[in-house]
XYZ file of C-alpha atoms in Angstrom:
654
model
C 0.000 0.000 0.000
C 1.338 3.402 -1.022
C 0.355 6.377 1.113
C -0.498 9.215 -1.273
C -1.821 11.829 1.149
C -2.240 12.526 4.866
C -3.715 15.278 7.019
C -5.062 15.858 10.520
C -8.595 16.977 11.399
C -9.059 15.777 14.999
C -8.067 12.355 13.615
C -5.212 11.365 11.318
C -6.575 10.890 7.800
C -4.668 8.672 5.380
C -5.242 7.961 1.698
C -3.608 4.756 0.488
C -3.213 3.350 -2.995
C -3.755 -0.402 -3.189
C -1.995 -2.708 -5.696
C -5.163 -2.758 -7.825
C -4.992 1.032 -8.268
C -7.855 1.875 -5.891
C -7.438 4.748 -3.427
C -8.810 4.017 0.032
C -9.380 6.468 2.853
C -9.038 5.591 6.523
C -8.917 7.525 9.787
C -6.875 6.858 12.918
C -7.786 8.315 16.341
C -4.844 10.380 17.544
C -4.363 12.683 20.538
C -1.536 15.231 20.396
C 0.874 15.249 23.323
C 4.095 16.906 24.397
C 6.865 16.690 26.974
C 7.552 19.263 29.673
C 10.733 19.854 31.662
C 10.950 22.331 34.551
C 14.213 23.287 36.213
C 12.503 23.452 39.627
C 9.164 21.589 39.531
C 8.372 22.439 43.146
C 7.973 26.100 42.243
C 5.207 25.171 39.802
C 3.385 22.556 41.880
C -0.032 24.145 41.285
C 0.479 24.058 37.522
C 1.568 20.422 37.628
C -1.422 19.413 39.747
C -3.764 21.117 37.253
C -2.103 19.353 34.311
C -2.456 16.018 36.083
C -6.129 16.488 37.026
C -7.289 18.156 33.788
C -5.209 16.331 31.181
C -3.761 13.258 32.850
C -0.155 14.475 32.834
C 2.390 11.972 34.171
C 5.985 12.083 35.358
C 8.350 10.434 32.896
C 11.858 10.274 31.500
C 12.223 11.207 27.858
C 15.157 11.310 25.492
C 16.706 14.381 23.840
C 19.772 14.684 21.634
C 21.687 15.729 24.757
C 20.583 12.674 26.757
C 17.768 11.580 29.054
C 15.630 14.264 30.663
C 13.300 14.100 33.663
C 9.938 15.705 33.056
C 6.270 15.188 32.346
C 4.217 13.651 29.581
C 1.199 15.882 28.820
C -1.533 14.516 26.495
C -2.692 17.913 25.207
C -2.170 20.244 22.262
C -0.228 23.381 21.397
C -2.625 25.770 23.146
C -1.941 24.126 26.511
C 1.811 24.176 25.878
C 1.768 27.881 25.111
C -0.327 28.542 28.228
C 2.371 26.733 30.238
C 4.996 28.979 28.678
C 3.133 32.100 29.709
C 2.438 30.876 33.235
C 6.081 29.896 33.847
C 7.458 33.100 32.375
C 8.861 31.178 29.423
C 11.131 29.129 31.697
C 9.649 25.774 30.709
C 11.393 23.476 28.224
C 8.799 21.988 25.883
C 9.185 19.216 23.314
C 7.079 17.789 20.469
C 4.723 20.769 20.571
C 4.601 22.138 17.031
C 4.818 18.888 15.060
C 2.312 17.875 12.401
C 0.204 15.140 14.024
C 0.023 13.091 10.809
C 3.801 13.400 10.363
C 4.355 12.339 13.964
C 1.948 9.432 13.614
C 3.718 8.079 10.528
C 7.094 8.348 12.269
C 5.750 6.413 15.225
C 4.503 3.704 12.875
C 7.731 3.687 10.848
C 5.850 4.524 7.657
C 6.391 7.134 4.951
C 4.365 8.247 1.921
C 5.015 6.889 -1.579
C 6.859 3.780 -0.443
C 6.010 0.128 0.012
C 8.044 -0.303 3.179
C 7.932 -4.096 2.998
C 9.554 -4.223 -0.452
C 11.450 -0.915 -0.778
C 13.988 1.115 1.159
C 13.500 4.834 1.655
C 17.180 5.306 0.887
C 17.310 3.312 -2.325
C 17.980 5.121 -5.631
C 15.795 2.526 -7.333
C 12.313 3.974 -7.405
C 9.905 1.345 -8.641
C 7.493 2.385 -11.363
C 5.050 4.850 -9.872
C 1.630 3.187 -9.631
C 0.015 6.484 -10.566
C -2.441 7.607 -13.189
C -1.203 11.066 -14.072
C -2.885 13.854 -15.989
C -1.770 17.322 -16.999
C -4.220 20.223 -16.967
C -3.391 23.341 -18.996
C -5.733 26.323 -18.944
C -5.249 28.776 -21.772
C -5.389 32.319 -20.527
C -4.020 34.638 -17.867
C -4.810 33.647 -14.247
C -5.087 37.318 -13.211
C -7.503 38.160 -15.997
C -11.251 38.166 -15.349
C -11.973 36.637 -18.750
C -14.054 33.410 -18.624
C -12.216 30.106 -19.067
C -13.003 28.817 -22.558
C -10.045 26.562 -23.327
C -8.528 23.734 -21.281
C -6.162 21.003 -22.469
C -6.014 17.731 -20.538
C -3.175 15.323 -21.323
C -3.267 11.703 -20.168
C -3.207 8.700 -22.497
C -4.394 11.095 -25.171
C -4.718 14.843 -25.587
C -8.204 16.172 -24.801
C -9.094 19.686 -25.958
C -11.996 21.255 -24.074
C -13.371 24.299 -25.888
C -16.519 26.419 -25.632
C -18.390 28.480 -23.087
C -17.070 28.422 -19.518
C -19.942 26.319 -18.145
C -19.499 23.618 -20.766
C -15.706 23.598 -20.446
C -15.807 23.238 -16.645
C -18.486 20.518 -16.856
C -16.347 18.615 -19.370
C -13.311 18.966 -17.106
C -15.273 17.613 -14.122
C -16.485 14.624 -16.153
C -13.002 13.886 -17.478
C -11.365 13.946 -14.023
C -14.098 11.664 -12.667
C -13.668 9.233 -15.561
C -9.859 9.067 -15.414
C -9.702 9.178 -11.591
C -6.069 10.378 -11.568
C -3.736 9.989 -8.624
C -1.504 12.861 -9.747
C -2.594 16.136 -11.364
C 0.151 18.287 -12.907
C -1.324 21.758 -13.269
C 0.696 24.893 -14.220
C -0.286 27.881 -12.058
C -2.775 25.722 -10.162
C -2.326 27.845 -7.026
C -3.781 30.759 -9.014
C -6.265 28.912 -11.198
C -7.803 26.468 -8.734
C -9.615 28.938 -6.425
C -10.952 30.725 -9.482
C -12.313 27.706 -11.358
C -13.675 26.089 -8.180
C -15.637 29.273 -7.504
C -16.848 29.521 -11.107
C -17.873 25.853 -11.125
C -19.645 26.138 -7.768
C -21.730 29.064 -9.022
C -22.955 26.795 -11.826
C -23.596 23.757 -9.617
C -20.594 21.864 -11.048
C -18.367 19.837 -8.746
C -14.744 19.713 -9.914
C -13.439 16.495 -8.289
C -9.835 17.535 -7.692
C -10.445 16.544 -4.063
C -11.639 13.019 -3.329
C -13.633 14.204 -0.321
C -14.671 17.573 -1.725
C -12.592 19.287 0.959
C -9.388 21.296 0.593
C -6.734 22.295 3.099
C -5.468 25.848 2.892
C -1.767 26.588 2.882
C -1.504 30.300 3.615
C 0.632 32.618 1.533
C 3.816 33.613 3.260
C 6.673 36.096 2.883
C 9.882 35.176 4.676
C 13.573 36.047 4.818
C 16.023 33.407 3.588
C 19.715 33.631 2.715
C 19.753 37.404 2.451
C 16.606 37.873 0.367
C 12.855 38.040 0.783
C 11.070 34.942 -0.525
C 7.382 34.342 -1.093
C 5.239 31.220 -1.028
C 1.872 31.520 -2.709
C -1.242 30.351 -0.912
C -2.514 26.945 -1.986
C -5.614 24.807 -1.904
C -4.529 21.229 -1.263
C -7.073 18.598 -2.270
C -7.749 15.522 -0.177
C -6.474 12.236 -1.567
C -4.909 13.432 -4.825
C -1.438 14.763 -5.522
C -1.820 18.214 -7.086
C 1.399 19.922 -8.185
C 1.669 23.467 -9.434
C 4.372 22.738 -11.992
C 5.147 26.432 -12.407
C 5.430 27.413 -8.755
C 6.947 24.234 -7.308
C 10.725 24.681 -7.183
C 11.273 21.008 -6.489
C 9.110 19.897 -9.396
C 10.964 22.234 -11.763
C 14.309 20.947 -10.519
C 13.504 17.298 -9.847
C 10.291 16.292 -11.588
C 7.818 13.824 -10.133
C 10.602 11.389 -9.199
C 12.169 14.020 -6.964
C 8.843 14.752 -5.260
C 8.321 11.045 -4.600
C 11.794 10.613 -3.105
C 11.376 13.780 -1.049
C 8.130 12.435 0.430
C 9.819 9.121 1.258
C 12.706 10.785 3.027
C 10.818 13.467 4.938
C 7.632 11.594 5.810
C 5.616 14.515 4.423
C 2.753 14.012 1.995
C 3.856 14.707 -1.616
C 1.449 17.676 -1.794
C 3.535 19.354 0.914
C 6.865 18.119 -0.433
C 6.111 19.865 -3.726
C 5.269 23.154 -1.998
C 7.819 23.435 0.799
C 11.352 24.804 0.554
C 14.470 22.647 0.673
C 15.140 23.924 4.180
C 11.706 22.827 5.365
C 12.261 19.416 3.783
C 15.598 18.809 5.507
C 14.094 20.006 8.791
C 11.134 17.623 8.344
C 13.558 14.785 7.565
C 15.528 15.467 10.750
C 12.319 15.653 12.806
C 11.070 12.373 11.306
C 14.363 10.644 12.092
C 14.373 12.011 15.637
C 10.834 10.767 16.274
C 11.654 7.411 14.715
C 14.578 7.082 17.150
C 12.491 8.182 20.123
C 14.190 11.582 20.455
C 11.981 14.461 21.569
C 12.022 17.550 19.344
C 12.472 20.915 21.121
C 9.706 23.490 20.705
C 11.878 26.541 21.262
C 15.615 26.148 21.582
C 17.106 27.294 24.871
C 20.751 27.417 23.751
C 21.242 30.910 22.296
C 24.657 32.002 21.079
C 26.894 32.947 23.991
C 28.558 36.344 24.263
C 32.064 36.112 22.793
C 35.004 38.422 22.325
C 35.108 40.147 18.944
C 38.498 38.656 18.072
C 37.198 35.134 18.762
C 34.070 35.745 16.701
C 36.114 37.173 13.825
C 38.392 34.135 13.814
C 35.519 31.639 13.928
C 32.869 33.149 11.667
C 34.658 33.741 8.347
C 32.517 31.882 5.812
C 33.833 29.947 2.837
C 37.238 30.204 1.160
C 37.599 31.568 -2.386
C 40.555 32.152 -4.713
C 40.037 34.934 -7.234
C 40.680 33.915 -10.843
C 42.598 35.908 -13.424
C 40.095 36.715 -16.210
C 40.796 34.889 -19.437
C 40.340 31.864 -21.684
C 42.086 28.681 -20.551
C 42.622 25.376 -22.375
C 42.484 21.874 -20.878
C 41.274 22.698 -17.385
C 40.140 20.231 -14.709
C 37.505 20.985 -12.079
C 37.624 19.055 -8.820
C 34.350 19.293 -6.919
C 33.766 18.007 -3.394
C 30.476 16.085 -3.281
C 28.106 17.736 -0.766
C 31.063 19.255 1.073
C 29.350 20.773 4.109
C 27.193 17.771 5.065
C 30.224 15.550 4.392
C 32.154 17.621 6.926
C 29.345 17.196 9.452
C 29.600 13.422 9.091
C 33.396 13.184 8.873
C 34.064 15.403 11.889
C 31.019 14.287 13.905
C 29.627 17.815 14.228
C 26.371 18.166 16.140
C 25.228 20.425 19.009
C 25.660 17.644 21.546
C 29.129 16.559 20.340
C 30.951 19.899 20.376
C 32.319 19.108 23.837
C 31.719 15.356 23.798
C 33.288 13.341 21.008
C 32.715 9.979 22.634
C 29.520 9.178 20.729
C 28.180 9.738 17.250
C 26.103 12.892 17.033
C 22.533 13.157 15.861
C 23.274 15.223 12.742
C 26.040 12.915 11.427
C 23.856 9.901 12.157
C 20.857 11.118 10.144
C 22.800 12.816 7.332
C 25.035 9.852 6.551
C 22.332 7.846 4.694
C 21.447 10.928 2.623
C 25.099 11.438 1.735
C 25.535 7.829 0.704
C 22.438 8.058 -1.480
C 23.592 11.376 -3.010
C 26.984 9.942 -3.948
C 25.267 7.029 -5.660
C 22.743 9.125 -7.589
C 25.410 11.633 -8.643
C 27.516 8.796 -10.057
C 24.559 7.113 -11.769
C 23.195 10.229 -13.475
C 26.398 10.528 -15.511
C 25.361 7.525 -17.590
C 21.615 7.539 -16.885
C 19.848 10.943 -16.932
C 16.759 9.437 -15.270
C 18.595 9.768 -11.926
C 19.031 13.537 -12.339
C 15.721 14.352 -10.638
C 16.317 12.462 -7.419
C 19.926 13.635 -7.376
C 18.707 17.233 -7.577
C 16.360 17.065 -4.594
C 19.086 15.368 -2.548
C 21.530 18.096 -3.540
C 19.199 20.884 -2.417
C 18.280 19.187 0.852
C 21.943 18.630 1.688
C 22.895 22.174 0.675
C 20.372 23.687 3.085
C 21.212 21.354 5.973
C 24.365 23.447 6.468
C 22.447 26.721 6.587
C 20.040 25.274 9.129
C 22.861 24.528 11.568
C 23.230 28.297 11.972
C 19.547 29.188 11.884
C 18.462 30.415 15.318
C 15.162 28.502 15.264
C 16.473 25.256 13.746
C 15.455 22.287 15.883
C 18.914 20.716 15.804
C 21.142 23.673 14.954
C 23.760 25.661 16.803
C 25.880 28.546 15.531
C 29.111 26.986 16.806
C 28.454 23.923 14.618
C 27.909 26.239 11.658
C 31.246 27.955 12.312
C 33.168 24.720 12.701
C 31.811 23.472 9.362
C 33.061 26.542 7.488
C 36.359 26.373 9.373
C 36.974 22.804 8.230
C 35.863 23.748 4.695
C 38.494 26.490 4.501
C 41.198 24.082 5.633
C 40.029 21.473 3.125
C 40.162 23.867 0.164
C 43.621 25.055 1.243
C 44.738 21.433 1.509
C 43.425 20.746 -1.998
C 45.282 23.788 -3.324
C 48.522 22.705 -1.660
C 48.172 19.186 -3.087
C 47.714 20.653 -6.563
C 50.704 22.958 -6.315
C 52.917 20.205 -4.878
C 52.062 18.051 -7.910
C 52.902 20.855 -10.340
C 49.383 22.031 -11.228
C 48.458 25.658 -11.853
C 45.523 26.655 -9.622
C 43.256 28.948 -11.661
C 40.268 29.414 -9.379
C 38.684 28.067 -6.220
C 35.320 28.674 -4.606
C 34.286 26.938 -1.357
C 33.997 23.364 -2.665
C 35.474 23.541 -6.192
C 38.995 23.901 -7.527
C 39.960 24.603 -11.150
C 43.467 23.528 -12.107
C 45.581 23.119 -15.215
C 48.116 20.330 -15.605
C 48.032 16.593 -15.281
C 47.234 13.894 -14.630
C 44.140 15.225 -12.875
C 42.981 11.752 -11.802
C 46.111 11.430 -9.680
C 45.403 14.795 -8.079
C 41.818 13.728 -7.366
C 43.074 10.592 -5.608
C 45.636 12.582 -3.613
C 43.054 15.115 -2.424
C 40.618 12.375 -1.389
C 43.414 10.615 0.518
C 44.434 13.798 2.337
C 40.923 15.044 3.158
C 38.951 11.808 3.515
C 36.217 13.271 1.308
C 34.710 12.200 -2.024
C 35.255 14.368 -5.103
C 34.155 14.387 -8.724
C 36.289 15.399 -11.695
C 35.217 17.312 -14.800
C 37.419 18.141 -17.770
C 37.054 21.323 -19.817
C 38.374 21.641 -23.340
C 38.287 25.362 -22.591
C 36.815 27.644 -19.950
C 36.319 31.411 -19.699
C 36.539 33.310 -16.404
C 34.894 36.690 -16.935
C 36.089 39.996 -15.485
C 34.255 42.293 -13.102
C 33.855 45.973 -14.082
C 37.131 46.810 -12.319
C 39.024 44.207 -14.343
C 39.482 41.659 -11.566
C 38.167 38.134 -12.058
C 34.567 37.444 -11.122
C 34.141 34.590 -8.655
C 30.922 33.184 -10.058
C 30.699 34.189 -13.735
C 32.195 31.671 -16.104
C 31.362 29.269 -18.906
C 33.207 26.514 -20.707
C 32.989 23.410 -22.873
C 33.217 20.133 -21.003
C 34.925 17.183 -22.645
C 31.436 15.704 -23.169
C 30.633 18.590 -25.533
C 28.232 20.198 -23.054
C 28.528 23.889 -22.241
C 28.510 24.666 -18.510
C 27.517 28.223 -17.581
C 27.355 30.114 -14.301
C 26.372 33.700 -13.610
C 25.976 34.939 -17.197
C 22.736 36.234 -18.702
C 21.708 32.866 -20.175
C 21.727 31.497 -16.622
C 20.050 34.374 -14.807
C 16.355 34.115 -14.040
C 15.619 37.780 -14.808
C 17.011 37.748 -18.358
C 14.353 38.495 -21.019
C 13.603 35.406 -23.170
C 14.669 37.165 -26.386
C 18.122 37.933 -24.988
C 18.509 34.526 -23.364
C 17.685 32.852 -26.673
C 20.350 34.891 -28.450
C 23.049 34.018 -25.936
C 22.050 30.353 -25.779
C 22.188 30.152 -29.596
C 25.743 31.480 -29.606
C 26.780 29.115 -26.790
C 25.333 26.238 -28.800
C 27.607 27.229 -31.696
C 30.588 27.540 -29.330
C 29.956 24.030 -28.028
C 31.274 22.742 -31.377
C 34.745 24.140 -30.606
C 37.070 21.675 -28.921
C 40.029 24.039 -28.675
C 41.070 27.697 -28.610
C 41.816 27.627 -32.342
C 38.429 26.133 -33.207
C 36.745 28.695 -30.969
C 38.414 31.562 -32.817
C 37.079 30.144 -36.089
C 33.488 30.409 -34.849
C 33.562 34.127 -34.098
C 31.947 35.156 -37.397
C 28.997 32.782 -36.889
C 28.533 34.013 -33.347
C 28.690 37.668 -34.378
C 26.122 36.999 -37.113
C 23.680 35.588 -34.538
C 24.115 38.722 -32.442
C 23.588 41.056 -35.402
C 20.469 39.174 -36.499
C 19.091 39.455 -32.974
C 19.895 43.167 -32.895
C 18.269 43.855 -36.271
C 15.200 41.804 -35.314
C 14.777 43.507 -31.959
C 12.289 46.226 -33.099
C 9.895 43.574 -34.415
C 10.158 41.225 -31.423
C 6.952 40.599 -29.437
C 6.840 42.591 -26.192
C 6.214 39.387 -24.223
C 9.728 38.205 -25.181
C 11.136 41.236 -23.328
C 9.630 40.219 -19.984
C 11.897 40.595 -16.970
C 10.929 38.454 -13.976
C 12.192 39.567 -10.579
C 11.274 39.152 -6.944
C 10.192 42.321 -5.187
C 11.753 42.599 -1.749
C 9.387 45.314 -0.509
C 6.174 47.099 -1.428
C 7.371 50.695 -0.971
C 10.474 52.197 -2.552
C 12.258 55.484 -1.794
C 13.561 55.906 -5.356
C 12.419 55.194 -8.886
C 13.130 51.683 -10.102
C 11.369 49.153 -12.351
C 10.304 47.024 -9.373
C 8.471 49.988 -7.812
C 6.666 50.599 -11.096
C 5.825 46.889 -11.387
C 4.281 46.874 -7.891
C 2.190 49.914 -8.819
C 1.104 48.250 -12.083
C -0.014 45.142 -10.179
C -2.081 47.207 -7.778
C -3.665 49.098 -10.656
C -4.639 45.744 -12.202
C -6.184 44.564 -8.917
C -3.426 42.018 -8.250
C -2.334 41.608 -4.646
C 1.422 41.848 -4.126
C 3.478 40.528 -1.214
C 7.221 40.889 -0.468
C 9.207 38.127 -2.157
C 6.637 37.663 -4.930
C 7.976 37.331 -8.473
C 6.578 39.877 -10.935
C 6.991 39.855 -14.705
C 7.208 43.234 -16.411
C 8.397 44.918 -19.596
C 10.283 48.227 -19.417
C 8.542 50.799 -21.611
C 10.663 53.837 -20.683
C 13.999 53.409 -18.924
C 14.287 57.147 -18.218
C 11.303 57.092 -15.873
C 11.353 53.318 -15.260
C 7.823 53.002 -16.597
C 6.749 49.389 -17.071
C 3.818 47.278 -18.217
C 2.997 43.858 -16.805
C 4.276 41.103 -19.073
C 0.875 39.650 -19.955
C -0.564 42.976 -21.145
C 2.582 44.666 -22.533
C 2.158 46.188 -25.992
C 5.496 47.987 -26.387
C 9.007 48.211 -24.957
C 11.932 50.640 -24.697
C 14.052 49.685 -27.706
C 17.188 51.465 -26.485
C 17.061 49.775 -23.066
C 16.749 46.279 -24.501
C 19.396 46.997 -27.122
C 21.791 47.757 -24.252
C 20.853 44.499 -22.524
C 21.473 42.629 -25.763
C 24.891 44.261 -26.063
C 25.723 43.306 -22.490
C 24.872 39.666 -23.275
C 27.060 39.847 -26.389
C 29.967 41.334 -24.407
C 29.993 38.278 -22.141
C 30.507 36.144 -25.240
C 32.798 38.519 -27.150
C 35.302 38.398 -24.275
C 36.023 34.755 -25.108
C 36.665 35.511 -28.781
C 38.948 38.412 -27.871
C 40.971 36.063 -25.659
C 41.063 33.384 -28.380
C 42.665 35.821 -30.830
C 45.483 36.731 -28.447
């Protein structure tokens, strides 16, 4: 039986898919509970007596990552726990308070969604064929527009085109979903479309059976701060019993596909509907919580180990971030890139770094214990995807979960984080990159560039260097060969750390930081740069690259001459707005104003698409209604994209 969905409404509700393809719904009685520890219980004797008489609280010993703890088991919910906090002046230590009851129930039962536990391992890269009927729903139109829905495409075993008046189209959609009875619905912009079409259908007495029970859970919209920028999560309606994925909004679906969502659900214990919508940080946190519960470790509600006051010189020495070596801008032949696989989580495992092991190295810490299986799986999927692209999806979700596990060690509210662990990880990482550099120089290699977990060198044999670095550091690396690579300059002439592109020995072009890679590059300009890079991928050497300059320049000139006739939609710039009020003129401020004028609600972190119509005043039109664009502004952007490419040809001629 595959669990496809779970939720909690006074009871745990579970939807399971049987071997014959039938989805069954069952409920499990479940009472939330939490643990309470008080430094001096005698001071709070009245509170404890009330908890015992009203809720049946009992004395007990429970386990934390730091060891056994004497306290009380309280069979009650979050409201009671927060009342205890207030009454004790926030001097109570509480555990297992803010956990999802369905998530906690599955952990207690040793079950996870999307996995036949009797026949499959959660940590296996071999995902059996998904027993899912999947459909894709595409609505033609603009979600923000008030125009009636008259065109819907549904793709399953065949392509169904639903056309006509809105009532007929929605009735046909309802009948088609009921007839196919899909387990998975892939629906671009579903978070925007679903509330609208459900409302329109309801007004006409039509029931759209996206939900098996007719009920939907609401996931509220949310703006939040993450890694130095404001992010936004759109509100969602989550149907009961079916997997509904907004293929446009879901980062993990875009990066990993359905296979990545399935693996993420297996690892975290979260229903795939949530796995598709949550961030990588939330997924790694859910995975750690699931593993803690599975091992009988209580999860703290609010951490009580804030960062201690330290001398400035000690803080400066400890908190220095990652190591980087600045490259000299230029074009380089026959370069090798040595990349540490999941460096930061590998350091956590190798050096046994966890809050409870900083001063006690006699036992394996919680973080190394739970991250080790993920690391092993990541190494396997990364190796397999080289020859089998079908593993790329599950490798991607593992990569993002492991990347964010490092950040969470320094996050003040992380359940199992501590800033000193965060600092020790970066400290070891700096030493490791320096060790790799020294190994390279001792073996006669030229070190061209280095950034945190990657080193670019020239010389040979690179395989011997790879082996030497792994021997010295105890960490796994991968090796890529470039026929040529370009490190671009910054405006001041110094080498940029994260702007480069090059041709791998496989013939693939790898790009970082240039306009073809950036998310805010207009499609017209991205297409031009990608076309030139495709031509450059045919060059296996500096000499061959020089011979392609005329073809590349012709692509640029054709794009420049065709710019006045390009559709305005191809000039769309998509950026996240960090705030709703601005003290100076900028295109984002104009885009926010344009959204408000169109009746579209805007929140910090939301991505807005706009077309610049006048760069002097930063006037814009929203991308879906734009009728014109500032030709001079986009011509300058096109030139900037060409300059990134022209640099390589200038170097090839030297």
